[in-house]
Tab-separated table of C-alpha atoms in Angstrom:
chain	number	residue	atom	x	y	z
X	1	MET	CA	151.182	30.404	157.801
X	2	SER	CA	152.186	28.111	154.944
X	3	VAL	CA	150.928	28.556	151.398
X	4	GLN	CA	148.751	25.474	151.753
X	5	GLU	CA	147.242	26.755	155.011
X	6	TYR	CA	146.537	30.110	153.369
X	7	LEU	CA	144.806	28.434	150.427
X	8	GLU	CA	142.685	26.290	152.733
X	9	LYS	CA	141.770	29.154	155.049
X	10	HIS	CA	140.359	31.251	152.205
X	11	MET	CA	139.088	28.280	150.171
X	12	LEU	CA	140.988	29.678	147.195
X	13	SER	CA	141.447	26.376	145.390
X	14	ARG	CA	137.684	25.740	145.402
X	15	LYS	CA	136.813	29.278	144.321
X	16	ILE	CA	139.347	29.319	141.487
X	17	GLU	CA	138.207	25.886	140.314
X	18	ASP	CA	134.587	27.086	140.256
X	19	ALA	CA	135.579	30.147	138.216
X	20	VAL	CA	137.548	28.047	135.718
X	21	ASN	CA	134.657	25.586	135.332
X	22	ALA	CA	132.230	28.491	134.760
X	23	ALA	CA	134.493	29.875	132.028
X	24	VAL	CA	134.640	26.464	130.345
X	25	ARG	CA	130.839	26.043	130.475
X	26	ALA	CA	130.390	29.513	129.017
X	27	LYS	CA	132.984	28.814	126.318
X	28	SER	CA	134.305	32.289	126.972
X	29	ALA	CA	136.411	33.876	124.237
X	30	ASP	CA	138.458	35.603	126.933
X	31	PRO	CA	138.650	33.152	129.855
X	32	VAL	CA	141.000	35.314	131.930
X	33	LEU	CA	138.569	38.245	131.823
X	34	PHE	CA	135.648	35.896	132.494
X	35	ILE	CA	137.383	34.353	135.520
X	36	SER	CA	138.285	37.805	136.837
X	37	ASN	CA	134.664	38.982	136.609
X	38	HIS	CA	133.401	35.730	138.088
X	39	MET	CA	135.692	36.097	141.091
X	40	ARG	CA	134.657	39.697	141.572
X	41	LYS	CA	130.988	38.729	141.623
X	42	SER	CA	131.608	35.995	144.147
X	43	VAL	CA	132.773	38.520	146.754
X	44	PRO	CA	129.953	40.222	148.701
X	45	SER	CA	130.239	43.973	148.271
X	46	VAL	CA	130.753	46.307	151.223
X	47	ILE	CA	131.270	50.028	151.602
X	48	THR	CA	135.025	50.575	151.677
X	49	LYS	CA	135.300	54.355	151.486
X	50	ILE	CA	133.186	57.510	151.368
X	51	LYS	CA	134.670	60.771	150.149
X	52	ALA	CA	132.722	64.043	150.036
X	53	ARG	CA	133.445	67.411	148.448
X	54	GLN	CA	131.874	70.808	147.938
X	55	ILE	CA	130.536	71.501	144.428
X	56	LEU	CA	128.233	74.178	142.981
X	57	ASP	CA	124.551	73.726	142.171
X	58	SER	CA	122.714	75.254	139.212
X	59	ARG	CA	122.529	78.648	140.948
X	60	GLY	CA	126.266	78.756	141.641
X	61	ILE	CA	125.666	78.004	145.325
X	62	PRO	CA	127.646	75.251	147.121
X	63	THR	CA	126.180	71.823	147.715
X	64	VAL	CA	127.483	68.387	148.696
X	65	GLU	CA	128.775	65.670	146.376
X	66	VAL	CA	129.752	62.194	147.530
X	67	ASP	CA	131.839	59.383	146.048
X	68	LEU	CA	130.935	56.091	147.730
X	69	TYR	CA	133.229	53.142	147.066
X	70	THR	CA	132.586	49.417	147.228
X	71	ASN	CA	134.637	46.597	145.739
X	72	LYS	CA	132.309	46.906	142.723
X	73	GLY	CA	133.333	50.481	141.965
X	74	MET	CA	132.673	54.120	142.794
X	75	PHE	CA	129.166	55.637	142.969
X	76	ARG	CA	128.592	59.389	142.898
X	77	ALA	CA	125.631	61.445	144.107
X	78	SER	CA	124.874	65.044	145.026
X	79	SER	CA	122.235	66.880	147.040
X	80	PRO	CA	119.878	69.407	145.455
X	81	SER	CA	118.853	72.497	147.392
X	82	GLY	CA	115.738	74.637	147.640
X	83	TYR	CA	115.240	78.379	147.739
X	84	THR	CA	114.737	78.336	151.496
X	85	THR	CA	114.444	75.656	154.140
X	86	GLY	CA	110.975	75.432	155.659
X	87	MET	CA	110.360	74.943	159.343
X	88	TYR	CA	108.923	71.457	158.797
X	89	GLU	CA	111.630	69.976	156.574
X	90	ALA	CA	115.036	68.453	157.164
X	91	VAL	CA	117.709	71.136	157.421
X	92	GLU	CA	120.873	71.704	155.452
X	93	ILE	CA	124.096	72.551	157.231
X	94	ARG	CA	125.902	75.585	155.838
X	95	ASP	CA	129.028	77.235	157.175
X	96	GLY	CA	127.711	80.752	157.754
X	97	ASP	CA	131.111	82.325	157.007
X	98	LYS	CA	130.178	85.446	155.011
X	99	GLY	CA	133.704	85.622	153.653
X	100	MET	CA	133.246	82.317	151.800
X	101	TYR	CA	130.407	81.920	149.288
X	102	LEU	CA	128.431	84.592	151.210
X	103	GLY	CA	127.958	82.148	154.076
X	104	ASN	CA	126.618	79.347	151.889
X	105	GLY	CA	129.634	77.027	152.021
X	106	VAL	CA	129.051	73.396	152.993
X	107	SER	CA	132.487	72.428	154.287
X	108	ARG	CA	130.987	71.461	157.671
X	109	ALA	CA	128.601	69.031	155.974
X	110	VAL	CA	131.499	67.645	153.910
X	111	LYS	CA	133.545	67.197	157.073
X	112	ASN	CA	130.659	65.350	158.740
X	113	ILE	CA	130.640	62.855	155.881
X	114	ASN	CA	134.393	62.380	155.707
X	115	GLU	CA	134.904	62.052	159.462
X	116	LYS	CA	131.658	60.707	160.938
X	117	ILE	CA	129.364	59.127	158.363
X	118	SER	CA	132.217	57.409	156.533
X	119	GLU	CA	133.378	55.715	159.714
X	120	ALA	CA	129.837	54.682	160.707
X	121	LEU	CA	129.042	53.078	157.356
X	122	PHE	CA	132.401	51.433	156.682
X	123	GLY	CA	131.949	47.728	155.948
X	124	MET	CA	128.162	47.892	155.524
X	125	ASP	CA	126.387	46.003	152.754
X	126	PRO	CA	125.225	48.621	150.182
X	127	THR	CA	122.066	46.615	149.456
X	128	LEU	CA	120.781	47.275	152.976
X	129	GLN	CA	119.395	50.707	152.117
X	130	SER	CA	117.125	51.006	155.146
X	131	GLN	CA	119.903	49.999	157.562
X	132	ILE	CA	122.309	52.491	155.988
X	133	ASP	CA	119.790	55.324	156.171
X	134	HIS	CA	118.780	54.568	159.735
X	135	ALA	CA	122.425	54.305	160.787
X	136	MET	CA	122.855	57.926	159.636
X	137	ILE	CA	119.591	58.987	161.293
X	138	ASP	CA	120.725	57.407	164.570
X	139	LEU	CA	124.141	59.029	164.251
X	140	ASP	CA	122.516	62.446	163.764
X	141	ARG	CA	120.099	62.109	166.726
X	142	THR	CA	117.964	65.146	165.797
X	143	GLU	CA	114.446	65.272	164.370
X	144	LYS	CA	115.397	67.360	161.329
X	145	LYS	CA	118.940	66.069	160.712
X	146	GLY	CA	120.441	69.251	162.079
X	147	GLU	CA	123.554	67.615	163.506
X	148	LEU	CA	125.022	66.053	160.366
X	149	GLY	CA	122.934	67.990	157.853
X	150	ALA	CA	120.262	66.694	155.472
X	151	ASN	CA	122.499	67.743	152.579
X	152	ALA	CA	125.217	65.416	153.889
X	153	ILE	CA	122.923	62.496	154.701
X	154	LEU	CA	120.978	62.602	151.431
X	155	ALA	CA	124.036	62.590	149.176
X	156	VAL	CA	125.321	59.482	150.947
X	157	SER	CA	121.879	57.842	150.869
X	158	ILE	CA	121.561	58.314	147.099
X	159	ALA	CA	125.121	57.113	146.480
X	160	ALA	CA	124.427	54.001	148.561
X	161	CYS	CA	121.262	53.377	146.537
X	162	LYS	CA	123.291	53.462	143.321
X	163	ALA	CA	125.846	51.089	144.857
X	164	GLY	CA	123.074	48.733	145.938
X	165	ALA	CA	121.707	48.590	142.399
X	166	ALA	CA	125.181	47.770	141.075
X	167	GLU	CA	125.595	44.993	143.622
X	168	LYS	CA	122.244	43.506	142.617
X	169	GLU	CA	123.211	43.978	138.970
X	170	VAL	CA	119.914	45.662	138.089
X	171	PRO	CA	119.147	49.138	136.713
X	172	LEU	CA	118.729	51.826	139.362
X	173	TYR	CA	115.016	52.287	138.624
X	174	LYS	CA	114.419	48.528	139.018
X	175	TYR	CA	116.333	48.486	142.295
X	176	ILE	CA	114.230	51.405	143.587
X	177	ALA	CA	111.069	49.537	142.559
X	178	ASP	CA	112.272	46.521	144.539
X	179	LEU	CA	112.996	48.688	147.589
X	180	SER	CA	109.490	50.153	147.473
X	181	GLY	CA	107.627	46.962	146.629
X	182	LYS	CA	106.430	48.293	143.269
X	183	THR	CA	105.899	45.815	140.460
X	184	ASN	CA	104.930	48.072	137.539
X	185	LEU	CA	107.580	50.402	136.145
X	186	THR	CA	106.055	53.588	134.688
X	187	LEU	CA	107.539	56.460	132.707
X	188	PRO	CA	106.100	59.642	134.258
X	189	VAL	CA	104.283	62.500	132.574
X	190	PRO	CA	106.698	65.462	132.737
X	191	ALA	CA	105.452	68.809	134.039
X	192	PHE	CA	107.551	71.129	131.882
X	193	THR	CA	108.044	74.637	133.239
X	194	LEU	CA	107.322	77.200	130.508
X	195	ILE	CA	106.927	80.466	132.420
X	196	THR	CA	108.640	81.245	135.714
X	197	GLY	CA	107.685	83.888	138.264
X	198	GLY	CA	107.544	84.282	142.023
X	199	LYS	CA	110.891	84.237	143.808
X	200	HIS	CA	112.485	82.250	140.994
X	201	ALA	CA	112.437	85.077	138.439
X	202	GLY	CA	112.910	88.845	138.266
X	203	ASN	CA	109.609	89.663	136.551
X	204	HIS	CA	106.391	90.959	138.153
X	205	LEU	CA	104.521	87.646	138.065
X	206	ALA	CA	103.527	86.653	141.597
X	207	ILE	CA	102.911	82.966	141.032
X	208	GLN	CA	105.888	80.649	140.749
X	209	GLU	CA	105.386	78.821	137.463
X	210	ILE	CA	103.150	77.725	134.626
X	211	MET	CA	103.707	74.195	133.342
X	212	ILE	CA	102.396	71.917	130.614
X	213	LEU	CA	101.673	68.200	130.895
X	214	PRO	CA	101.734	66.240	127.611
X	215	ILE	CA	99.320	63.572	128.856
X	216	GLY	CA	98.228	62.804	125.287
X	217	ALA	CA	101.639	61.527	124.227
X	218	SER	CA	101.990	57.804	123.575
X	219	ARG	CA	105.575	57.573	124.850
X	220	PHE	CA	107.896	59.648	127.004
X	221	GLU	CA	110.026	60.339	123.932
X	222	GLU	CA	107.011	61.948	122.268
X	223	ALA	CA	106.162	63.863	125.446
X	224	LEU	CA	109.653	65.367	125.473
X	225	GLN	CA	109.296	66.359	121.837
X	226	MET	CA	105.952	68.025	122.573
X	227	GLY	CA	107.427	69.899	125.501
X	228	SER	CA	110.435	71.094	123.527
X	229	GLU	CA	108.356	72.237	120.563
X	230	THR	CA	105.928	74.130	122.797
X	231	TYR	CA	108.814	75.762	124.637
X	232	HIS	CA	110.302	77.079	121.395
X	233	HIS	CA	106.937	78.237	120.070
X	234	LEU	CA	106.485	80.113	123.353
X	235	LYS	CA	109.843	81.781	122.817
X	236	ALA	CA	108.578	83.074	119.462
X	237	VAL	CA	105.277	84.231	120.991
X	238	ILE	CA	107.070	86.139	123.760
X	239	THR	CA	109.547	87.676	121.321
X	240	GLU	CA	106.726	88.951	119.138
X	241	LYS	CA	104.903	90.552	122.055
X	242	TYR	CA	107.658	91.710	124.418
X	243	GLY	CA	110.857	91.584	122.395
X	244	ALA	CA	113.854	89.309	122.858
X	245	HIS	CA	114.476	90.545	126.425
X	246	GLY	CA	111.214	88.856	127.423
X	247	CYS	CA	112.877	85.495	126.781
X	248	ASN	CA	115.211	85.716	129.758
X	249	VAL	CA	114.761	82.631	131.902
X	250	GLY	CA	114.253	81.935	135.602
X	251	GLU	CA	116.147	79.534	137.832
X	252	ASP	CA	114.355	76.467	136.486
X	253	GLY	CA	114.654	77.446	132.827
X	254	GLY	CA	111.158	78.844	132.306
X	255	PHE	CA	110.804	82.119	130.412
X	256	ALA	CA	110.297	85.208	132.570
X	257	PRO	CA	108.487	87.866	130.512
X	258	ASN	CA	107.313	90.841	132.517
X	259	VAL	CA	103.631	89.971	132.334
X	260	SER	CA	101.173	91.915	134.450
X	261	SER	CA	98.918	89.033	135.481
X	262	LEU	CA	98.555	85.276	135.697
X	263	ARG	CA	95.885	85.338	133.017
X	264	GLU	CA	98.220	87.175	130.631
X	265	ALA	CA	100.879	84.503	131.189
X	266	LEU	CA	98.368	81.710	130.621
X	267	GLU	CA	97.344	83.308	127.335
X	268	LEU	CA	100.957	83.184	126.157
X	269	VAL	CA	101.179	79.474	126.917
X	270	LYS	CA	97.796	78.846	125.330
X	271	GLU	CA	98.957	80.532	122.121
X	272	ALA	CA	102.186	78.516	122.097
X	273	VAL	CA	100.297	75.246	122.508
X	274	SER	CA	97.927	76.314	119.741
X	275	ARG	CA	100.839	76.812	117.363
X	276	THR	CA	102.052	73.252	118.014
X	277	GLY	CA	98.689	71.721	117.117
X	278	TYR	CA	98.735	69.703	120.352
X	279	GLU	CA	95.769	71.475	122.016
X	280	GLU	CA	93.870	68.253	122.750
X	281	ARG	CA	96.936	66.437	124.040
X	282	ILE	CA	98.495	68.985	126.393
X	283	LYS	CA	97.130	70.135	129.745
X	284	MET	CA	98.308	72.961	132.000
X	285	ALA	CA	99.428	73.113	135.612
X	286	ILE	CA	100.299	76.071	137.809
X	287	SER	CA	102.409	76.385	140.919
X	288	ILE	CA	101.178	79.307	142.980
X	289	ALA	CA	103.574	79.203	145.981
X	290	ALA	CA	101.054	81.428	147.742
X	291	THR	CA	103.017	81.438	151.007
X	292	ASP	CA	105.454	83.852	149.337
X	293	PHE	CA	102.804	86.574	148.964
X	294	CYS	CA	100.450	85.888	151.871
X	295	ILE	CA	100.177	88.860	154.238
X	296	GLY	CA	98.065	88.004	157.245
X	297	THR	CA	94.877	86.568	155.755
X	298	LYS	CA	95.240	88.319	152.381
X	299	TYR	CA	97.150	87.459	149.224
X	300	ASP	CA	99.088	90.211	147.450
X	301	LEU	CA	99.269	89.356	143.754
X	302	ASP	CA	101.291	92.536	143.179
X	303	PHE	CA	103.947	91.788	145.790
X	304	LYS	CA	106.722	92.108	143.169
X	305	VAL	CA	105.376	95.234	141.491
X	306	PRO	CA	107.131	98.524	142.375
X	307	ASN	CA	104.869	101.467	143.237
X	308	LYS	CA	101.889	99.134	143.465
X	309	SER	CA	98.429	100.571	144.048
X	310	GLY	CA	97.350	98.024	146.639
X	311	GLN	CA	94.322	97.078	144.563
X	312	ASN	CA	95.289	93.449	144.057
X	313	PHE	CA	94.887	92.051	147.560
X	314	LYS	CA	92.639	89.005	147.603
X	315	SER	CA	90.969	87.083	150.398
X	316	GLY	CA	91.014	83.301	150.522
X	317	GLU	CA	87.494	83.273	149.062
X	318	ASP	CA	88.595	85.603	146.258
X	319	MET	CA	91.446	83.233	145.444
X	320	ILE	CA	89.061	80.272	145.257
X	321	GLU	CA	86.868	82.172	142.804
X	322	MET	CA	89.911	83.092	140.732
X	323	TYR	CA	91.031	79.451	140.547
X	324	LYS	CA	87.525	78.325	139.570
X	325	GLU	CA	87.465	80.853	136.734
X	326	LEU	CA	90.936	79.876	135.512
X	327	CYS	CA	90.096	76.164	135.533
X	328	ALA	CA	86.986	76.934	133.466
X	329	GLU	CA	88.923	79.041	130.925
X	330	TYR	CA	92.112	76.993	130.554
X	331	PRO	CA	92.876	73.241	130.544
X	332	ILE	CA	94.347	73.374	134.065
X	333	VAL	CA	94.513	69.941	135.689
X	334	SER	CA	96.813	70.652	138.648
X	335	ILE	CA	97.400	73.556	141.046
X	336	GLU	CA	100.246	73.518	143.545
X	337	ASP	CA	100.152	75.395	146.870
X	338	PRO	CA	97.102	77.570	146.044
X	339	PHE	CA	97.152	79.057	149.557
X	340	ASP	CA	99.554	79.784	152.414
X	341	LYS	CA	101.185	76.774	154.062
X	342	GLU	CA	99.117	77.343	157.206
X	343	ASP	CA	95.853	78.173	155.424
X	344	TRP	CA	94.471	74.663	155.785
X	345	GLU	CA	90.855	75.810	155.625
X	346	HIS	CA	90.935	77.382	152.167
X	347	ILE	CA	93.066	74.617	150.676
X	348	LYS	CA	90.554	72.061	151.948
X	349	ASN	CA	87.603	74.073	150.665
X	350	PHE	CA	89.106	74.447	147.203
X	351	SER	CA	90.233	70.813	147.038
X	352	SER	CA	86.729	69.621	147.921
X	353	LEU	CA	85.358	71.305	144.790
X	354	GLY	CA	87.157	68.761	142.614
X	355	PHE	CA	88.245	71.151	139.875
X	356	CYS	CA	91.751	69.715	139.602
X	357	GLN	CA	94.595	67.990	141.397
X	358	VAL	CA	95.591	70.087	144.412
X	359	VAL	CA	99.255	69.555	145.277
X	360	GLY	CA	100.830	70.225	148.649
X	361	ASP	CA	104.394	71.535	148.587
X	362	ASP	CA	105.025	74.216	151.226
X	363	LEU	CA	101.905	72.859	152.936
X	364	LEU	CA	103.468	69.413	153.398
X	365	MET	CA	107.248	69.788	152.893
X	366	SER	CA	107.441	66.001	152.456
X	367	ASN	CA	106.952	65.798	156.249
X	368	PRO	CA	105.103	62.609	157.307
X	369	LYS	CA	103.287	64.350	160.153
X	370	ARG	CA	102.007	67.096	157.851
X	371	ILE	CA	101.048	64.503	155.228
X	372	GLN	CA	99.120	62.428	157.780
X	373	ARG	CA	97.240	65.508	158.955
X	374	ALA	CA	96.381	66.484	155.372
X	375	ILE	CA	95.118	62.959	154.683
X	376	GLN	CA	92.968	62.915	157.821
X	377	GLU	CA	91.497	66.344	157.079
X	378	SER	CA	91.158	65.803	153.288
X	379	THR	CA	93.152	68.993	152.766
X	380	CYS	CA	94.693	68.230	149.363
X	381	ASN	CA	94.980	65.221	147.078
X	382	ALA	CA	98.596	65.136	145.906
X	383	LEU	CA	102.115	65.272	147.339
X	384	LEU	CA	105.061	67.112	145.840
X	385	LEU	CA	107.893	64.834	146.920
X	386	LYS	CA	111.284	66.511	147.268
X	387	ILE	CA	113.764	64.010	148.618
X	388	ASN	CA	116.039	66.620	150.207
X	389	GLN	CA	113.129	67.825	152.348
X	390	ILE	CA	113.107	64.500	154.167
X	391	GLY	CA	116.735	63.516	153.743
X	392	THR	CA	117.015	59.808	152.874
X	393	VAL	CA	115.843	57.452	150.143
X	394	THR	CA	114.154	55.194	152.697
X	395	GLU	CA	112.091	57.992	154.241
X	396	ALA	CA	111.130	59.332	150.808
X	397	ILE	CA	109.759	55.907	149.893
X	398	GLU	CA	107.828	55.793	153.166
X	399	VAL	CA	106.061	59.120	152.585
X	400	MET	CA	105.297	58.067	149.013
X	401	LYS	CA	103.533	55.027	150.441
X	402	LEU	CA	101.526	57.257	152.793
X	403	ALA	CA	100.302	59.233	149.791
X	404	ASN	CA	99.609	56.079	147.761
X	405	ASP	CA	97.541	54.567	150.565
X	406	ALA	CA	95.394	57.721	150.567
X	407	SER	CA	94.905	57.451	146.770
X	408	TRP	CA	96.765	60.716	146.302
X	409	GLY	CA	98.817	61.729	143.313
X	410	VAL	CA	102.589	61.922	143.830
X	411	VAL	CA	104.825	64.331	141.915
X	412	ILE	CA	108.572	63.649	142.127
X	413	SER	CA	110.161	67.095	142.104
X	414	HIS	CA	113.454	68.817	141.425
X	415	ARG	CA	114.657	71.864	143.376
X	416	CYS	CA	115.644	75.317	142.154
X	417	GLY	CA	119.236	74.507	143.149
X	418	GLU	CA	119.834	71.384	141.054
X	419	THR	CA	122.858	69.360	140.003
X	420	GLU	CA	123.521	67.134	137.004
X	421	ASP	CA	122.621	64.083	139.130
X	422	SER	CA	119.698	62.361	137.370
X	423	PHE	CA	118.608	60.262	140.365
X	424	ILE	CA	115.017	61.549	140.523
X	425	ALA	CA	114.407	60.263	136.973
X	426	ASP	CA	115.069	56.678	138.077
X	427	PHE	CA	113.227	57.398	141.326
X	428	SER	CA	110.053	58.437	139.504
X	429	VAL	CA	110.104	55.336	137.282
X	430	GLY	CA	110.836	52.956	140.145
X	431	LEU	CA	108.087	54.412	142.331
X	432	ALA	CA	105.676	54.535	139.356
X	433	THR	CA	104.330	57.895	140.495
X	434	GLY	CA	103.203	58.900	137.009
X	435	GLN	CA	104.369	62.497	137.465
X	436	ILE	CA	107.729	64.276	137.510
X	437	LYS	CA	108.530	67.959	137.757
X	438	ALA	CA	112.079	68.722	136.629
X	439	GLY	CA	111.861	72.206	135.132
X	440	ALA	CA	111.937	73.511	131.582
X	441	PRO	CA	113.053	71.435	128.582
X	442	CYS	CA	116.340	73.353	128.622
X	443	ARG	CA	119.387	73.826	130.927
X	444	GLY	CA	121.698	70.901	131.526
X	445	GLU	CA	120.746	70.173	135.131
X	446	ARG	CA	117.063	69.877	134.121
X	447	LEU	CA	117.675	67.916	130.929
X	448	ALA	CA	119.834	65.455	132.859
X	449	LYS	CA	116.586	64.123	134.307
X	450	TYR	CA	114.570	64.169	131.080
X	451	ASN	CA	117.384	62.607	129.035
X	452	GLN	CA	117.769	59.838	131.595
X	453	LEU	CA	114.061	59.080	131.223
X	454	LEU	CA	114.647	58.747	127.470
X	455	ARG	CA	117.399	56.208	128.153
X	456	ILE	CA	115.208	54.258	130.570
X	457	GLU	CA	112.371	54.095	128.045
X	458	GLU	CA	114.792	52.868	125.392
X	459	GLU	CA	116.204	50.249	127.767
X	460	LEU	CA	112.745	48.965	128.679
X	461	GLY	CA	111.830	48.678	125.009
X	462	ASP	CA	108.484	46.977	124.481
X	463	GLN	CA	108.007	46.822	128.247
X	464	ALA	CA	108.047	50.611	128.580
X	465	VAL	CA	104.780	52.124	129.834
X	466	TYR	CA	104.153	55.876	129.695
X	467	ALA	CA	101.685	57.134	132.315
X	468	GLY	CA	99.838	59.363	129.825
X	469	GLN	CA	96.143	59.637	130.634
X	470	ASP	CA	96.764	57.699	133.868
X	471	TRP	CA	99.189	60.333	135.144
X	472	ARG	CA	97.589	60.450	138.608
X	473	VAL	CA	97.391	56.680	139.048
X	474	SER	CA	100.211	55.007	140.976
X	475	PRO	CA	100.050	51.172	140.718
């Protein structure tokens, strides 16, 4: 092939002329750089390479990280991980070799990406998020992603989402809004973890966490300040009452004093909020995770207490009365998983009372079938959305829409095994859910999300909207 034939085949003369003319019109100070960028933009981007590796999450347990390459650059993402995998959620693949990371290695999932997913997605347009996700779902061929692993699929899905945003030359949160059909970008109210219990901490507290929601802030930046100040006042309160050892923290950064009851823990938070002067602007939320201490039809609030007397078993009706009393005594606006994941009757009965937002986590596991049942039976009125429980960006958006259509609240949530990937911050803004749960206002993997929300608010400038009092409203 002659030089002239080569130029004509690829229309190089026309493309170079267009780039030169664009540089002249722009009066570029650096025409060579301008022409280079112009040419790069004129080439449709495709996935050219996917490389996965094993990294450690915030608990020191392996998880999957992916570098996805297009001709626009490299885009990195990692999969978070929960304490356990529920029977209704997408499943992680782990190696099971007790001689390596106590069986928690993810080299099989990494291999699936490098050898199978990479080949299947090679050459695909990164802006076709749904096609990319469904290509992986079809390649897996199982209901819960047990062939390739949800940890493998999700990391690639998030990386592709970041690549798609770069190709469209829009911020990630705007790209996510476009994918979901949302038109109003909203900075969410953060649910800051202050006290941790349950299986996430070594204290005697049965319930999983106590959180605060700064709904009275005017901006996210102010909400973060309020959360940080309350957190440090709580540290002083705990130190005064229990000593410095009471300020040890759980897996999500919340303090883990060895309190004897939920009410005692709530009093600590109440005192901390009082010291900030934000009493009228901060509300409380609690995550019960009642499945962890449900025995038959009873709930053992002393399940972590050694040499327990057995006097603290409660029936479902007893638990409802306890929640009613707590909502009357404290500014609690949200309760997560107040009953066992299969105790649909008591969750429905409590939700119908209208005391607060009732969030389904273990109850729903971000599973569309469970969500549809809960909607039909009016079981709860909010979804805790954990993207690794469903496994792809596309499916996470779909279940969010299910919840929106039912006028539910949606809480975008971290996991106890987190990474420094800040994706869920952009996800919460793009989906305009009004609520995000990313842990305490400390620890790098948690602050990665909160700090990214600060950057987004700054970038939006005068267009930034903080959910505030409308924290349960998703436009």
